DNA sequence: TATTTATGCGTAATTCATACGCATTAAAAA
DNA sequence: TTTTTAATGCGTATGAATTACGCATAAATA
C-alpha cells in the first residue's frame, strides 16, 4: 500500500535519478516503464525520515541497479508548483491511478512534491537494472530517442546532460567505463558524452599523459588486427585528480 | 507565533541564501544575528505551500534586501540528518529557544529539515539589509572573518564560494556592480571573487573587447589624478552573454 | 608645475588546441 | 606465408589564447 510506504518517508521531497550508462559505444539513460500504461519516467524514490539525502539517492540507485560505488551527484531541485510538463495534473493523476490501481484522492497527502535531481555515471555492462514495485520494465535509452516522459522528467534529463557536459571538462568520468578498457573505448566515451569527435592521435597524447591511467600488460584479443592495449584507472590518483578538478 | 507561520509553508524543506555583495573593493556575505544570543546565521526562510521553489528564494531575498532583479542560483541541497555542524542538536535547540522565546518541544514538527542553498550576487550599495522577526541585525562580513555560524551555514558559505569561483569563469557577474563602474572596480571585483590579481593591461584588453560593456561619456571625478571612465552593462548583450555562457 | 593615476598600444614568450603525416607493430584471415 | 586491418607512437606545423611587461600620453588635483 502506498500509504504505509509513505509513512516512513519525507512527504514533501523526493529523489529522481538520471542514470547515465556507457555500453562501449554510446551513452544511454535508464528509464522505467510504469505498469498498465505506456508511459516512462526516471527511476526515483522517497527519502526516509532518518536518512541523509545523499544516502537516500545512493539507496535508490542501488535498489534499481544494484551498484553503490558510482559517481552520483545532485544537479538541481525541481520545485515548480505543477511539475507535469506535457500532460496536466489531472491527466497525470489519472495515469498514475491507472498504473498503480489505487485511488489517489483517498490518500491524505495533497500537496506538490519537490524533487532533488541526481545524476549517476556507470558502466551498463556491470549492472542489471531491476524495476521497482510500480514499474514493469527498465530500459537503457539513447539520448536522442527518449519519449515524452511523465512529470518534468524530460526537463530533468535535459538539464542533467547539460550539467554533465559542463562538468566533464573538470572531472574524469571513469565510472562509466569497465574496469579494463582500451584507449579507443575511452575516446568513444568522451565523444559520446560531448557529442563530437576527436583526433585519435591528439586524444591519445592527452589522455596517456594523465597519470591516473595505468597501462596493463593485457590486451583485448579477438579481432582480425593488432590487439589494443587494456588500461585501468589508478584509483587513488583518479580520486586525487577528481579532487583537484583536473580537466580534459 | 511560529506555529501559525509554519502552517502555510512546507515543513520539510527550507531555503537558505548566501548573499554575496561587493562594496567596490571586496566581496562580502550577508549574515543575520539572532535575537538574545550571540550567534549568527545565513538569511533563510520557508517555502509557501503554493509557491515555486525559485520564487520562494526570490521572495526571501527580497524580504531581506529589498531587491528582486539579482542573480540568484541554487547550488546545493543540504540534507544531512543532523545539520548542526559545531554544536550538537540539543545545544542548538536551546540556543534557538533562548533566542525566539518559545518552547520548541511544544511544536508538533519534530523532524529534520532539508535546506536548498541559493547564492545571490548584488551590489552592497544598492541595498539596505533588514533583519527578519527572529534576528536583530544584518551585517556584511568579509569572507575571511566569518564566525562560527548556527546549523551547517559555514559549510554552505564554503560551498557557495567554491561554486561561485567555478561559475564565474562562464558567467559575467555584473549583478555585484553598481550601475556605473570603472574598469578598476570590475577588476577588483574579479580579483576579490577569485582571490588573485591580474595584470591591469591584460585585464583591460580582455574586458573591453566584451561587447556587453558600454563606455560612458561620464567620468568619476574627485581624486587628485586623471578621472577614470565610467562603464555600464548593455543589459540585453549582458543577458545574451550569460545565456551563451561566455567566459572570462 | 609636480605628482599621481588612468588609458591605450605594442610585443615577446609560452602554453594549448588542432590538424595531419608517417613508420611500425601485431592480430587474424586468406 | 602473405594480406588485410587496426593499433601505436612518434613528429611537426599552425593558430589562438594567456601572460608578462615596456612605454608614451592624458588629465585630474595639490
Coordinates of C-alpha atoms in Angstrom, one line a residue, chain A residues 67-242:
Chain A
X67 CA 25.5 -0.7 -7.5
X68 CA 26.7 1.6 -4.9
X69 CA 30.2 2.8 -5.7
X70 CA 29.4 5.0 -8.6
X71 CA 29.6 8.7 -9.3
X72 CA 26.4 10.3 -8.0
X73 CA 25.8 14.0 -7.8
X74 CA 23.0 16.4 -7.2
X75 CA 22.4 18.8 -10.0
X76 CA 19.1 20.6 -9.4
X77 CA 16.0 20.7 -7.3
X78 CA 12.8 20.8 -9.2
X79 CA 10.3 22.8 -7.3
X80 CA 7.6 24.2 -9.6
X81 CA 4.1 24.0 -8.3
X82 CA 2.9 22.0 -11.2
X83 CA 5.6 19.6 -12.3
X84 CA 3.6 17.9 -15.1
X85 CA 5.3 19.1 -18.2
X86 CA 3.4 17.5 -21.0
X87 CA 0.0 16.5 -19.6
X88 CA -1.8 18.5 -16.9
X89 CA -2.0 17.5 -13.3
X90 CA -5.4 15.8 -13.5
X91 CA -4.4 13.8 -16.5
X92 CA -1.2 12.7 -14.9
X93 CA -3.0 11.7 -11.7
X94 CA -5.4 9.5 -13.8
X95 CA -2.4 7.8 -15.5
X96 CA -0.8 7.1 -12.2
X97 CA -4.0 5.8 -10.7
X98 CA -4.5 3.5 -13.7
X99 CA -1.0 2.3 -13.3
X100 CA -0.9 1.6 -9.6
X101 CA -4.6 0.7 -9.3
X102 CA -5.2 2.9 -6.3
X103 CA -7.4 5.9 -5.8
X104 CA -5.1 8.8 -5.1
X105 CA -7.8 11.0 -3.9
X106 CA -8.1 8.8 -0.8
X107 CA -4.5 9.5 0.1
X108 CA -4.2 12.2 2.7
X109 CA -1.2 13.8 1.1
X110 CA -2.5 16.6 -1.2
X111 CA 0.5 18.8 -1.9
X112 CA 3.1 19.1 -4.6
X113 CA 6.4 17.3 -4.1
X114 CA 9.8 18.8 -4.7
X115 CA 12.4 16.5 -6.3
X116 CA 16.1 16.6 -5.9
X117 CA 17.7 15.6 -9.2
X118 CA 20.8 13.4 -9.1
X119 CA 22.8 12.1 -12.0
X120 CA 24.9 9.0 -11.9
X121 CA 27.6 7.5 -14.1
X122 CA 28.1 3.8 -14.5
X123 CA 29.1 1.0 -16.9
X124 CA 26.0 -0.6 -18.3
X125 CA 27.7 -4.0 -18.5
X126 CA 28.3 -4.0 -14.8
X127 CA 24.6 -3.7 -13.8
X128 CA 21.3 -5.4 -14.2
X129 CA 18.5 -2.9 -14.0
X130 CA 15.5 -4.0 -11.9
X131 CA 12.1 -2.4 -11.9
X132 CA 10.5 -1.3 -8.7
X133 CA 7.0 -2.1 -7.4
X134 CA 5.3 0.5 -9.7
X135 CA 7.2 -0.3 -12.9
X136 CA 7.5 -3.3 -15.0
X137 CA 10.5 -2.7 -17.2
X138 CA 13.8 -0.8 -17.1
X139 CA 15.4 0.2 -20.4
X140 CA 18.5 2.0 -21.4
X141 CA 17.6 4.6 -24.0
X142 CA 19.7 6.6 -26.3
X143 CA 19.7 10.3 -25.6
X144 CA 18.1 11.1 -28.9
X145 CA 15.2 8.7 -28.7
X146 CA 13.8 9.4 -25.3
X147 CA 9.9 9.6 -25.4
X148 CA 7.7 12.0 -23.7
X149 CA 8.1 11.2 -20.0
X150 CA 5.8 11.6 -17.0
X151 CA 6.1 14.7 -14.8
X152 CA 9.0 17.0 -15.6
X153 CA 11.5 14.2 -16.3
X154 CA 12.3 15.3 -19.9
X155 CA 13.5 18.6 -18.4
X156 CA 15.5 16.7 -15.8
X157 CA 17.3 14.7 -18.3
X158 CA 18.0 17.7 -20.4
X159 CA 19.5 19.6 -17.5
X160 CA 21.4 16.6 -16.4
X161 CA 23.1 16.1 -19.7
X162 CA 24.0 19.8 -19.9
X163 CA 25.4 19.6 -16.4
X164 CA 27.4 16.5 -17.3
X165 CA 28.8 18.1 -20.4
X166 CA 30.0 21.1 -18.5
X167 CA 31.4 19.1 -15.6
X168 CA 33.1 16.5 -17.7
X169 CA 35.8 19.0 -18.6
X170 CA 36.8 19.2 -15.0
X171 CA 36.3 15.6 -13.8
X172 CA 37.4 12.3 -15.2
X173 CA 34.4 10.1 -15.9
X174 CA 35.9 6.8 -15.2
X175 CA 32.8 5.4 -13.6
X176 CA 31.2 5.0 -17.0
X177 CA 33.9 2.6 -18.0
X178 CA 34.5 -1.1 -17.2
X179 CA 37.5 -2.0 -15.0
X180 CA 39.7 -2.6 -18.0
X181 CA 39.2 -0.6 -21.2
X182 CA 41.0 0.4 -24.4
X183 CA 42.0 3.9 -25.4
X184 CA 39.5 3.7 -28.2
X185 CA 36.8 3.0 -25.7
X186 CA 37.6 6.0 -23.5
X187 CA 37.7 8.1 -26.6
X188 CA 34.3 6.9 -27.7
X189 CA 33.0 7.7 -24.2
X190 CA 34.2 11.3 -24.4
X191 CA 32.9 11.6 -27.9
X192 CA 29.5 10.3 -26.9
X193 CA 29.2 12.5 -23.8
X194 CA 30.3 15.6 -25.6
X195 CA 28.7 14.7 -28.9
X196 CA 31.7 15.5 -31.0
X197 CA 34.8 13.7 -32.4
X198 CA 38.4 13.9 -31.6
X199 CA 41.6 13.3 -33.5
X200 CA 42.8 9.9 -32.2
X201 CA 46.5 10.9 -32.0
X202 CA 45.8 14.1 -30.1
X203 CA 43.4 12.3 -27.8
X204 CA 45.9 9.6 -27.1
X205 CA 48.6 12.1 -26.3
X206 CA 46.5 13.9 -23.9
X207 CA 44.9 11.0 -22.1
X208 CA 48.0 9.0 -21.7
X209 CA 49.9 11.8 -20.1
X210 CA 47.3 11.8 -17.3
X211 CA 48.9 9.8 -14.6
X212 CA 45.7 8.1 -13.3
X213 CA 45.7 5.9 -16.4
X214 CA 47.6 2.6 -16.0
X215 CA 48.6 0.6 -19.0
X216 CA 48.2 -3.1 -18.4
X217 CA 50.2 -5.9 -19.8
X218 CA 47.0 -7.4 -21.1
X219 CA 45.4 -6.9 -24.5
X220 CA 42.0 -7.3 -25.8
X221 CA 42.3 -10.1 -28.4
X222 CA 39.7 -11.4 -30.8
X223 CA 39.5 -9.1 -33.8
X224 CA 41.4 -9.5 -37.1
X225 CA 44.0 -6.9 -36.4
X226 CA 46.5 -5.8 -33.8
X227 CA 45.0 -6.2 -30.3
X228 CA 44.6 -3.0 -28.5
X229 CA 46.1 -2.5 -25.0
X230 CA 44.0 -2.5 -22.0
X231 CA 44.1 0.2 -19.4
X232 CA 42.7 0.7 -15.9
X233 CA 42.3 3.7 -13.6
X234 CA 44.7 4.1 -10.7
X235 CA 42.1 4.5 -8.1
X236 CA 43.9 6.8 -5.7
X237 CA 45.4 9.0 -8.4
X238 CA 42.0 9.1 -10.1
X239 CA 40.4 10.4 -6.9
X240 CA 43.2 12.9 -6.5
X241 CA 42.5 14.2 -10.0
X242 CA 38.8 14.4 -9.2

